[in-house]
Coordinates of C-alpha atoms and ligand atoms in Angstrom, one line a residue:
X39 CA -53.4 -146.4 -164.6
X40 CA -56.9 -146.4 -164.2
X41 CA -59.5 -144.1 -164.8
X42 CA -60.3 -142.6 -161.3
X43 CA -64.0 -141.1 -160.6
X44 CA -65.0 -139.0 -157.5
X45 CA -68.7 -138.9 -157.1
X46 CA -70.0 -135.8 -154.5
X47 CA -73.0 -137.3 -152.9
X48 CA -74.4 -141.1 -152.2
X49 CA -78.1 -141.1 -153.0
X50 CA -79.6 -142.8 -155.9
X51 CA -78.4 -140.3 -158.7
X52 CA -74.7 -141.0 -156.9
X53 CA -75.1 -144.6 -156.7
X54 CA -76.4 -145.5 -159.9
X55 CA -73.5 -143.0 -161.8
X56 CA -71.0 -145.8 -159.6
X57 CA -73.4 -149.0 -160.9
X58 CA -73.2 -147.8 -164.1
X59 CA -69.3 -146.7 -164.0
X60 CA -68.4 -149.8 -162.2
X61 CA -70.2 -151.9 -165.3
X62 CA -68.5 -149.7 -168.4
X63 CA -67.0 -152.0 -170.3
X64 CA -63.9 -150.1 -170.1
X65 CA -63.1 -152.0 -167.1
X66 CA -60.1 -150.4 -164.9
X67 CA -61.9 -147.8 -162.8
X68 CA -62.3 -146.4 -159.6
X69 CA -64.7 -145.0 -157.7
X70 CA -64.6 -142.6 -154.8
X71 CA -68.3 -141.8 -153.2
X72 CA -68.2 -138.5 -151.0
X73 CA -70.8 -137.2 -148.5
X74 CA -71.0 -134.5 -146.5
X75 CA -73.3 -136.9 -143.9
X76 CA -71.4 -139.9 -142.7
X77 CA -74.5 -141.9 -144.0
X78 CA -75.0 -142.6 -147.2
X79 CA -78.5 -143.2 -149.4
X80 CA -79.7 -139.2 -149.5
X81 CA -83.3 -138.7 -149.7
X82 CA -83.8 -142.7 -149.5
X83 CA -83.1 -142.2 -145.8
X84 CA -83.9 -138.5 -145.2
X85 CA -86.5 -137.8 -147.7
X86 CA -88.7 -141.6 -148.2
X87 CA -91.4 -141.2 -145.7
X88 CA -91.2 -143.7 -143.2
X89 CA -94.7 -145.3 -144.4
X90 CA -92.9 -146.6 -147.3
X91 CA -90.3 -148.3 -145.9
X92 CA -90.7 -150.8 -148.8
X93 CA -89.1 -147.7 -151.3
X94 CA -86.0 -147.5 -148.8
X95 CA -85.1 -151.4 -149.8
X96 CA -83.4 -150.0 -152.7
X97 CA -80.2 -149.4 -150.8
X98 CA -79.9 -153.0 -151.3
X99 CA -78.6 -152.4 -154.9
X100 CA -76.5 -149.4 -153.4
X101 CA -75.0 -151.8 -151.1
X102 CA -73.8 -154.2 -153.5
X103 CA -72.2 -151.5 -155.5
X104 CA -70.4 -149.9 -152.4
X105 CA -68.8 -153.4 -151.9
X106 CA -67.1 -153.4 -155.0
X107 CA -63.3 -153.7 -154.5
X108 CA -62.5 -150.8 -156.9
X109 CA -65.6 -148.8 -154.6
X110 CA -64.2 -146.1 -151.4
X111 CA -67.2 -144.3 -149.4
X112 CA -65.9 -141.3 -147.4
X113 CA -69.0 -139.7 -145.3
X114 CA -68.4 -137.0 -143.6
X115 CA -66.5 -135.5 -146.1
X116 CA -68.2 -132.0 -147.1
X117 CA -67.3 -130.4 -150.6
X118 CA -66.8 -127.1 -150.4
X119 CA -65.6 -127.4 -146.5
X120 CA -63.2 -130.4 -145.9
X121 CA -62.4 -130.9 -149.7
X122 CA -62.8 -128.1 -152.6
X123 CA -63.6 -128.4 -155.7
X124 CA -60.0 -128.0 -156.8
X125 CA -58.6 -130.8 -154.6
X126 CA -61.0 -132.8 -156.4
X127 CA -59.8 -131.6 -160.0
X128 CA -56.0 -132.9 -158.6
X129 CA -56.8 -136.0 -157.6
X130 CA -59.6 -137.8 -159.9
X131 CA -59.8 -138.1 -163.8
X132 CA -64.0 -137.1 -163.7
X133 CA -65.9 -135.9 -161.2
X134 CA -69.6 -136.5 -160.4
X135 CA -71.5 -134.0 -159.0
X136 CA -74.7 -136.1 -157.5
X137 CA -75.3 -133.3 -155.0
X138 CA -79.4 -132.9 -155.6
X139 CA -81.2 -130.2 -154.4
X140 CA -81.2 -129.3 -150.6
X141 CA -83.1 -126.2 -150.3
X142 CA -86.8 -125.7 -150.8
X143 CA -88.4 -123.4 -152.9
X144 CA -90.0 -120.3 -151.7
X145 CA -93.7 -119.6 -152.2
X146 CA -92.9 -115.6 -152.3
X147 CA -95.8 -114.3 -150.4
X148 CA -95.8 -112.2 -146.9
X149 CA -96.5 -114.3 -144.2
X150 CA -93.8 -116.8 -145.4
X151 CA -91.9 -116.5 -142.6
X152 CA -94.6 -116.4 -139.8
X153 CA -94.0 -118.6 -136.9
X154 CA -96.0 -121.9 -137.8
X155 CA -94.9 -121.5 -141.5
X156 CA -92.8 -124.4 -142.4
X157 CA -91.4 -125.3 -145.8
X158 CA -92.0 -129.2 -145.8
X159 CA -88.3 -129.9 -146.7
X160 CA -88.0 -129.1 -142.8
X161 CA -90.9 -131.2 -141.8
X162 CA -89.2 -134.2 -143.7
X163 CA -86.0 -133.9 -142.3
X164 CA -87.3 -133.3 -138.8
X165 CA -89.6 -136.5 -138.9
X166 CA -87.0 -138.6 -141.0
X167 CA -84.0 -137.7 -137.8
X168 CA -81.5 -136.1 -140.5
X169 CA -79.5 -134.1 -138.7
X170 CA -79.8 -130.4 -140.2
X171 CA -83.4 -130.7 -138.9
X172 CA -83.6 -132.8 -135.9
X173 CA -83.5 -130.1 -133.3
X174 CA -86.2 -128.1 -135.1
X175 CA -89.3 -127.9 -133.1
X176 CA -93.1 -128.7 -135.0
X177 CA -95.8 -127.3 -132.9
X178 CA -98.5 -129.3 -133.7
X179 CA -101.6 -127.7 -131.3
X180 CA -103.6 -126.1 -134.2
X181 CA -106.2 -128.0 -135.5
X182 CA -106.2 -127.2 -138.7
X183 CA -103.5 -127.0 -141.2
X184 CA -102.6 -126.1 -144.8
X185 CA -100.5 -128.0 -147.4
X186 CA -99.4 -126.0 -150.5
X187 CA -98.9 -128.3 -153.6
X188 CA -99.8 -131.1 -154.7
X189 CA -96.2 -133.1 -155.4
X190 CA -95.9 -136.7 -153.8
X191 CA -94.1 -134.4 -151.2
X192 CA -97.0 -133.0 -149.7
X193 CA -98.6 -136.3 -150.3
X194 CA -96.2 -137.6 -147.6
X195 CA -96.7 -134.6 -145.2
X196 CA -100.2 -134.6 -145.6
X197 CA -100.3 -138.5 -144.8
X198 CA -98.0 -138.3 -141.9
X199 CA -100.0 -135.5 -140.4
X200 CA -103.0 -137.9 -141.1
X201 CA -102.4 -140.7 -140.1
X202 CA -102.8 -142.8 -136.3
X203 CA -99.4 -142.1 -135.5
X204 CA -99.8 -146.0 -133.7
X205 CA -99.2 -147.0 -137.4
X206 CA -95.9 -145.6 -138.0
X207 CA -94.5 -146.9 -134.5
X208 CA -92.8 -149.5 -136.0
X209 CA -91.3 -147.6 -138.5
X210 CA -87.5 -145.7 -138.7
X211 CA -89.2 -142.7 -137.8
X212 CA -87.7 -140.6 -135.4
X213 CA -88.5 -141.2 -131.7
X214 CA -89.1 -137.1 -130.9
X215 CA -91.2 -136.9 -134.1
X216 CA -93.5 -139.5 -133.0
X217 CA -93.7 -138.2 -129.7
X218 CA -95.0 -134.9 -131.1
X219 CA -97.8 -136.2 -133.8
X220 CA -98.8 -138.3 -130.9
X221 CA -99.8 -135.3 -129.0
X222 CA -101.3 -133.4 -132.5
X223 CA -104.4 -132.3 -132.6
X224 CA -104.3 -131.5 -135.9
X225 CA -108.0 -132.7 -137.6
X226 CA -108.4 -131.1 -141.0
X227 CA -105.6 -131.0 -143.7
X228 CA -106.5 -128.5 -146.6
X229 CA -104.3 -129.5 -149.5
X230 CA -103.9 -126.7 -151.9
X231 CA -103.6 -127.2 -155.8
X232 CA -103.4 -123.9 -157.9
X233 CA -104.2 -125.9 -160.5
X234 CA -107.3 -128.7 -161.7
X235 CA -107.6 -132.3 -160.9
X236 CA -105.8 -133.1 -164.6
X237 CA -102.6 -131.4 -163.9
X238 CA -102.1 -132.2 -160.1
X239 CA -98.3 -133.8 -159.7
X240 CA -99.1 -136.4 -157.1
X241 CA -99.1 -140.0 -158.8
X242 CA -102.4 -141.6 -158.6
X243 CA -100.7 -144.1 -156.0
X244 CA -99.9 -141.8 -153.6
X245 CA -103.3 -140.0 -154.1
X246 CA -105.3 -143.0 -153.5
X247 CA -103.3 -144.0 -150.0
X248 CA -104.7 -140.8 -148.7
X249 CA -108.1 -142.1 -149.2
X250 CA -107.3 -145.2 -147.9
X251 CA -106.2 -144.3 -144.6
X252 CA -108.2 -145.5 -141.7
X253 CA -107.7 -142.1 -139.9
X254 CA -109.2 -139.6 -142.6
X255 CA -111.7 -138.8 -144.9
X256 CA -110.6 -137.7 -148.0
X257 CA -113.0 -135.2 -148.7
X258 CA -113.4 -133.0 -152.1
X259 CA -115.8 -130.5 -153.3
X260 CA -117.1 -131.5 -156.8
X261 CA -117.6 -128.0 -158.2
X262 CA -113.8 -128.3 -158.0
X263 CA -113.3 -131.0 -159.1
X264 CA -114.8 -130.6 -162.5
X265 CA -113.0 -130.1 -165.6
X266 CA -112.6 -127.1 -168.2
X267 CA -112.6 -127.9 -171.7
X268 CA -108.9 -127.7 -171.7
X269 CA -108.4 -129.8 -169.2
X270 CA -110.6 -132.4 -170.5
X271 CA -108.6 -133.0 -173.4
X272 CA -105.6 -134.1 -170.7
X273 CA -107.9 -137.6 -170.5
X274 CA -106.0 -139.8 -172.8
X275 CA -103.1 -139.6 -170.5
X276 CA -103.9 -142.4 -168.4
X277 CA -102.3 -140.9 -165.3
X278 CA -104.8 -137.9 -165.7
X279 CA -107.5 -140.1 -166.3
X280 CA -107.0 -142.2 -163.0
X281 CA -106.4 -139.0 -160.8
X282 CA -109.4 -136.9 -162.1
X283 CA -112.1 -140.3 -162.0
X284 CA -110.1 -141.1 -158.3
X285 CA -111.0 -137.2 -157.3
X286 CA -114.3 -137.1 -158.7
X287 CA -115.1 -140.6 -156.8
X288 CA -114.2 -139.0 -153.8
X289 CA -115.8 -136.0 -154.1
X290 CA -119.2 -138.6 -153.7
X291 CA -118.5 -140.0 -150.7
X292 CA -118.6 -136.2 -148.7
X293 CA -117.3 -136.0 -145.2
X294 CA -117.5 -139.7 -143.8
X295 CA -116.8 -140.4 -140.5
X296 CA -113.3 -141.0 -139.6
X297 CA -112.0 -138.7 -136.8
X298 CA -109.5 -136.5 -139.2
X299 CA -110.7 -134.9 -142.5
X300 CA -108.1 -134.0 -145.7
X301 CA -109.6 -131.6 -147.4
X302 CA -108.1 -131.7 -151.2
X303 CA -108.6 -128.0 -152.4
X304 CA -108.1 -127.4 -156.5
X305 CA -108.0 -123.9 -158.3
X306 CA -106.6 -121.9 -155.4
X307 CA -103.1 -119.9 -154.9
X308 CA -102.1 -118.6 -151.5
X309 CA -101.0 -114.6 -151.7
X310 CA -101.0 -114.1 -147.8
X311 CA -100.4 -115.8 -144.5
X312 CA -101.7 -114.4 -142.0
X313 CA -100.9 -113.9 -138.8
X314 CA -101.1 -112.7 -135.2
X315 CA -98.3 -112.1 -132.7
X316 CA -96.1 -113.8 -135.1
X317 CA -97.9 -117.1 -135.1
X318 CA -99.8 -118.0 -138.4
X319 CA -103.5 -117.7 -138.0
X320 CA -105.0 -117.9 -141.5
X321 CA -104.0 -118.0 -145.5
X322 CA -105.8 -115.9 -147.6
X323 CA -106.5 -117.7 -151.2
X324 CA -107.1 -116.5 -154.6
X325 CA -109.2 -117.8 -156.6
X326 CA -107.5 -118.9 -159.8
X327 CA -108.9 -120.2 -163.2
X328 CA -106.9 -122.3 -166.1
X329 CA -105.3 -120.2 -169.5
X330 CA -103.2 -121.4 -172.2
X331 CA -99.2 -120.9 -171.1
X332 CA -97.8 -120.6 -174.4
X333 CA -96.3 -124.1 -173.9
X334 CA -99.0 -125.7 -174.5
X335 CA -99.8 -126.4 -171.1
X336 CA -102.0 -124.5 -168.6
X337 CA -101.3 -122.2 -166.3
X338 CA -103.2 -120.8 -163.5
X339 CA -104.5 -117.2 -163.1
X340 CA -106.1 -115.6 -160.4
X341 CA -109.8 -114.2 -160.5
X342 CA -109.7 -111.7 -158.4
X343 CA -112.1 -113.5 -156.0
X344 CA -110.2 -113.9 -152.3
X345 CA -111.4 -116.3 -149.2
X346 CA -109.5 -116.6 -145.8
X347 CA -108.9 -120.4 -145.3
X348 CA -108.3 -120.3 -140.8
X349 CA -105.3 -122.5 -140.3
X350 CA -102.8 -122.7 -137.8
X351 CA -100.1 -124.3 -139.6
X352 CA -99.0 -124.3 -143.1
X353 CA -96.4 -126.4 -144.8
X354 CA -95.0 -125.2 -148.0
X355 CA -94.2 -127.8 -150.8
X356 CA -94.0 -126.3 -154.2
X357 CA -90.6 -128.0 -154.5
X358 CA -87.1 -128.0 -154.5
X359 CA -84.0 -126.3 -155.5
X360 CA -80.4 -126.8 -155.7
X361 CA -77.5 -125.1 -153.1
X362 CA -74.6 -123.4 -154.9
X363 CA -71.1 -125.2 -153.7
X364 CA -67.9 -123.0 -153.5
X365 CA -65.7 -123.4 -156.9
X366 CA -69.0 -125.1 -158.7
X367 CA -70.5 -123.6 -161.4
X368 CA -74.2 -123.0 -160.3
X369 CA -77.6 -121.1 -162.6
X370 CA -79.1 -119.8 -159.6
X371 CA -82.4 -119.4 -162.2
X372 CA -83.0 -123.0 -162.5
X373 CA -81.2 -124.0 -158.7
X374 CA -79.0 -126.8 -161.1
X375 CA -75.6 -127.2 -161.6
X376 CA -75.4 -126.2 -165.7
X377 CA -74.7 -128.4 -167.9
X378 CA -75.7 -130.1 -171.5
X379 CA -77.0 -133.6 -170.9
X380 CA -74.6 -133.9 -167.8
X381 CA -71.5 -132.4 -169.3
X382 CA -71.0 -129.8 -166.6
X383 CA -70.6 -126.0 -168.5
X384 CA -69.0 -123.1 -167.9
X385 CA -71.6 -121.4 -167.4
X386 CA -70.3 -117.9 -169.6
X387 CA -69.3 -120.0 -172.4
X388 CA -71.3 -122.9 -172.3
X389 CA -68.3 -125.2 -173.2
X390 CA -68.1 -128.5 -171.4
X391 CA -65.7 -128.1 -168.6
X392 CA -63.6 -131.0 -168.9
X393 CA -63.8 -134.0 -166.6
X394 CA -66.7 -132.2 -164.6
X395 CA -70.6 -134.1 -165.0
X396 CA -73.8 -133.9 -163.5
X397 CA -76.6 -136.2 -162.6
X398 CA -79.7 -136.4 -161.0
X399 CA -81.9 -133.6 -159.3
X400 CA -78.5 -131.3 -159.5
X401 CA -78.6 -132.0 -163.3
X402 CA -82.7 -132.1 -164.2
X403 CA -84.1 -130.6 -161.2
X404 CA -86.4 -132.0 -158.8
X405 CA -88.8 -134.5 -160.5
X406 CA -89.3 -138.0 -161.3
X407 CA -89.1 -140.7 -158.8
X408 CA -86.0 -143.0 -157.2
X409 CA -85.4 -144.8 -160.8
X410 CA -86.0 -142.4 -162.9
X411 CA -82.3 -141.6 -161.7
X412 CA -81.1 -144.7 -162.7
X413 CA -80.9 -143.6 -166.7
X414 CA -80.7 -140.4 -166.0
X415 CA -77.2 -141.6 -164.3
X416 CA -76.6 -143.9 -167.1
X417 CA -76.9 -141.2 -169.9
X418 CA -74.2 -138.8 -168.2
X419 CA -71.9 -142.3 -167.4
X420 CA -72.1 -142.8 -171.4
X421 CA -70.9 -139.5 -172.0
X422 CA -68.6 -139.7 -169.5
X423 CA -66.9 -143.3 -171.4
X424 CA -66.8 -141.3 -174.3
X425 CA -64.5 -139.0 -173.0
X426 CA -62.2 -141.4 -171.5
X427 CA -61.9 -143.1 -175.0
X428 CA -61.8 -139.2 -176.5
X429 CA -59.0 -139.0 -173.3
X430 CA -61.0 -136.1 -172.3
X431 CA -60.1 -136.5 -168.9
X432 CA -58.9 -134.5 -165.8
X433 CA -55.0 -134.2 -165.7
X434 CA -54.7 -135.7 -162.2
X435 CA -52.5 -136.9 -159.6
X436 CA -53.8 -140.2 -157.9
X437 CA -56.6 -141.0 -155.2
X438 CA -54.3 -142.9 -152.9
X439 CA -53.5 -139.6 -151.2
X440 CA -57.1 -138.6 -150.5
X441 CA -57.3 -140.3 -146.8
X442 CA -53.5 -138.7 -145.8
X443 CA -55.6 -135.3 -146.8
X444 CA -58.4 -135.8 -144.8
X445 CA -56.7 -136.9 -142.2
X446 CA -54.1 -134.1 -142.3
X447 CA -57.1 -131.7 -142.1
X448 CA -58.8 -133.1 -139.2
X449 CA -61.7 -134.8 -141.3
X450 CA -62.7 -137.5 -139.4
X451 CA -64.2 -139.1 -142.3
X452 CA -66.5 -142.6 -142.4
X453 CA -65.7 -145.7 -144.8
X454 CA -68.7 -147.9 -145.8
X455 CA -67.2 -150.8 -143.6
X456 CA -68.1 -148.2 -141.0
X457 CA -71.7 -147.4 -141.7
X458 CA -72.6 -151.0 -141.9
X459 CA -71.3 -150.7 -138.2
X460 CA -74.1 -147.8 -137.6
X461 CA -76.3 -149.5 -139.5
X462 CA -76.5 -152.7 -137.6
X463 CA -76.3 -150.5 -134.6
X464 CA -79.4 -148.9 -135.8
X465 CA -81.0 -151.9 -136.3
X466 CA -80.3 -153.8 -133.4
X467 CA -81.2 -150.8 -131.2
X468 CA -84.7 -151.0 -133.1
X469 CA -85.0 -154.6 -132.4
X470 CA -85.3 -154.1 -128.9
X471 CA -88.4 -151.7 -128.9
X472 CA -89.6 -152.8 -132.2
X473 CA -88.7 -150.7 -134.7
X474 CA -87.3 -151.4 -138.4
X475 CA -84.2 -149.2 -136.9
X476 CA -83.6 -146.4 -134.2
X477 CA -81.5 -144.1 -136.5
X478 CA -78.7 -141.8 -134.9
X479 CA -80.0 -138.0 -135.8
X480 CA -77.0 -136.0 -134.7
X481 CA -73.6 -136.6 -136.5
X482 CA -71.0 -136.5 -133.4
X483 CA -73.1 -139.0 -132.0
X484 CA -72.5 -141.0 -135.6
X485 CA -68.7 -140.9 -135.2
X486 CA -68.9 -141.7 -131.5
X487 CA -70.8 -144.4 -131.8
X488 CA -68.8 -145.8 -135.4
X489 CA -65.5 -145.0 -132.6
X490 CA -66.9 -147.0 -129.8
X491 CA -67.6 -149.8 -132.1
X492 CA -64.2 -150.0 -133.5
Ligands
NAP60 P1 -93.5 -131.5 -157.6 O1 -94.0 -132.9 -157.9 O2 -92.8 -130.7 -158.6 O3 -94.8 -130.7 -157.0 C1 -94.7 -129.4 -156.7 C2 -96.1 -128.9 -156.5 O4 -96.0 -127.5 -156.0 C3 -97.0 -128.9 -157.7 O5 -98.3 -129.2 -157.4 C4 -96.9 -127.4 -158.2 O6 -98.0 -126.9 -158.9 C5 -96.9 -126.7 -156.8 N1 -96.4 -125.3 -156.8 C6 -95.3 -124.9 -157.3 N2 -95.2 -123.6 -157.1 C7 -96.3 -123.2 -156.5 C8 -96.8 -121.9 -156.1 N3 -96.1 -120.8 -156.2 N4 -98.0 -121.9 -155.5 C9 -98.8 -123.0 -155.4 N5 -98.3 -124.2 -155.8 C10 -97.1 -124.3 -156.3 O7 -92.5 -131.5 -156.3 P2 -92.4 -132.4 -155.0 O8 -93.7 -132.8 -154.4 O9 -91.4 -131.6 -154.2 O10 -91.6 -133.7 -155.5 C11 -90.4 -133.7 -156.1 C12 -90.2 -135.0 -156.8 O11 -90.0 -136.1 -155.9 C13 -91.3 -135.4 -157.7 O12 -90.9 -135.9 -158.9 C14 -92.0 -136.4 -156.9 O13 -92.8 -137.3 -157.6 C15 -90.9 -137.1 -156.2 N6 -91.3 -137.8 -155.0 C16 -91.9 -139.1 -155.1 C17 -92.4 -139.7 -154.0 C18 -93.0 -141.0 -154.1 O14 -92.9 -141.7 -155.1 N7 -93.7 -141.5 -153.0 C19 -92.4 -139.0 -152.7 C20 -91.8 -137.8 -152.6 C21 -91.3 -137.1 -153.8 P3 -98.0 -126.8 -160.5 O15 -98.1 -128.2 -161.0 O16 -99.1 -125.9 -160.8 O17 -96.6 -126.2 -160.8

């Protein structure tokens, strides 16, 4: 009998737990993929920023896996909602929890819900069509607006906000979301670091496309920009060294002439939004300065010296956190699914719970980019061979009944032969007005479309 693996969710972390399963040496195993979308890929499709659609050609190596013969794909398939944990736990020796994290992270100040206030989770769903977002509405009429972090995240909202939206016509981007940065008149873009130039998360790549946008001016203020004595000693680490020489380049060059202006801001924490009638008006910034955190890092600490930055919008993106799943364990400190080095744990005990694992954000948290998954994946899949040798497995009944369940509970769930049916969909409805793809944003409208087709 072989070893049978269900893996909850299909972006990279899910994908490259399958690649690796599928090439164990151990041989007889299958794979069962579930996602609660009935589209596969995860943040490759709803997160990737449709500027980069060279990142998004990863699903290429996803693909070939899905097409594996001992390889099943059921979208549309929630956990926690069409399937439980325990249904699971009966039907598959090891599960994979691949799940990520959904949620954003709050910045805890007032003002945070203020209308105008949006975390930029939101903003990257709404823009990228995924369907928990795409009937959210962005008003865009303030000229001015902040960014808080400096993640590759708020690299992407800030570029999107920045850029001629004529450049990202051609793109997968969605149709409403174009419509409405079209009609911005958004023209400054504060970006708000609490810490220096040296410890900013954004990877020097990312940085340097904002200043190489024809639309805006990267513009810095070098009494920012300069570096404590702590912080200079960050230099040997050549991605520090390329960010802090790209900043204080920048900060030369002064306004410049393009029509927009990004304004990168360093040393600065919100503690207020501000507002009138509901509708953000202003943050209010602190001041901050650099100390020793005890980790032998820095950490920022405010000064006591306030400003009020006017802005009409703000966009939160101080980064993610997971989303607890019925019958899962979940440390709602950390926002991951516990575990030790992908073993899932009980999270009293801390003893493995057998035949349970987790990769990805859902195991880490949120950093590191789309490969850094790939041997994150791989270490959990080698624990995971262990315990099939170890026969550390799941007592379970077999997989074959999984689509007679689904079907007996009304799930009208989505095989991979069925996305590539969407997909080409998608694509040839973006070859007619010139688009890389004209994705679907609301999921009856998936299934309807898969049903029409078949
Ligand atoms: P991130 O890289 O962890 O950045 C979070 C940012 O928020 C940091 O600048 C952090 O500052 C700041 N922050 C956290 N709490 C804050 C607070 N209370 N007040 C002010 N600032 C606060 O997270 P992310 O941007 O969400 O990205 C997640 C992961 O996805 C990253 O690994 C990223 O590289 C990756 N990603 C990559 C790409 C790409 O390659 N193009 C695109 C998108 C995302 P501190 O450093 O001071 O904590």
């Amino acid at each position: 009998m072989p070893v049978c693996v269900a893996i909850v969710g299909s972006g990279p972390a899910g994908f490259y737990a399958a690649e690796a399963l599928l090439k164990a040496p151990e041989g007889d195993l299958r794979v069962d993929m579930f996602d609660r979308l009935p589209t596969p890929y995860g943040l490759v499709r709803g997160g990737v920023a449709p500027d980069h659609q060279k990142i998004k050609s990863v699903t290429a190596v996803y693909e070939r896996v899905a097409l594996r013969p001992e390889f099943r794909f059921f979208g549309n398939v929630a956990l926690g909602r069409d399937l439980q944990a325990s249904d699971l736990r009966g039907h598959y020796h090891q599960i994979v929890y691949a799940v990520g994290n959904e949620h954003d992270r709050r910045l805890g100040v007032p003002g945070e819900d203020l209308r105008g206030s949006h975390s930029a989770t939101a903003f990257v769903g709404w823009y990228n069509g995924h369907p928990d977002y795409r009937d959210l509405s962005f008003d865009l009429s303030a000229e001015r607006a902040a960014v808080v972090g400096v993640g590759n995240v708020a690299m992407d909202v800030t570029r999107v906000l920045a850029r001629d939206p004529d450049t990202l016509a051609g793109t997968d981007i969605a149709d409403y979301a174009l419509e409405a940065l079209r009609r911005s008149r958004v023209r400054e873009i504060y970006i708000l670091a609490r810490r220096g130039p040296a410890q900013a998360a954004y990877s020097p790549d990312e940085i340097q496309e904002i200043g190489g946008l024809a639309s805006a001016d990267l513009v810095v203020d070098l009494g920012e920009a300069v570096l404590d004595e702590a912080s200079r000693t960050q230099m040997s680490n050549p991605r520090v060294k390329k960010n802090v020489d790209y900043v204080v380049e920048q900060s030369r060059r002064g306004e410049g002439e393009k029509p927009r202006k990004v304004r990168l801001r360093f040393l600065v924490s919100p503690v207020e939004i501000l507002g009138e009638k509901g509708r953000v008006t202003a943050i209010r910034l602190e001041k901050n300065r650099l100390v020793p955190d005890g980790k032998g890092g820095l950490q920022a600490e405010g000064t006591g010296v306030f400003e009020v930055l006017p802005v009409g919008l703000v966009f939160r993106s101080v980064g993610y956190r997971g989303v607890p799943i019925p019958g899962v364990p979940f440390d709602e400190k950390s926002g991951r699914i516990p575990n030790a080095e992908g073993r899932v744990v009980d999270p009293a005990t801390r003893q493995p719970l057998p035949g349970e694992y987790v990769v990805g954000w859902a195991k880490r948290g949120p950093s590191g980019l789309i490969g850094t998954n790939r041997g994150c994946a791989a270490a959990t899949v080698k624990l995971m061979v262990e315990d099939q040798t170890a026969g550390r497995l799941n007592r379970a009944g077999s997989p074959d009944a999984i689509p007679a369940l689904l079907r007996q509970r009304g799930v009208e769930f989505v095989t991979f032969q069925d996305w590539k049916t969407l997909d080409s969909i998608e694509v040839s409805r973006g070859a007619q007005v010139g688009k890389v793809r004209v994705k679907f944003t609301r999921v009856p409208e998936m299934l309807a479309a898969i049903r029409g087709a078949k």
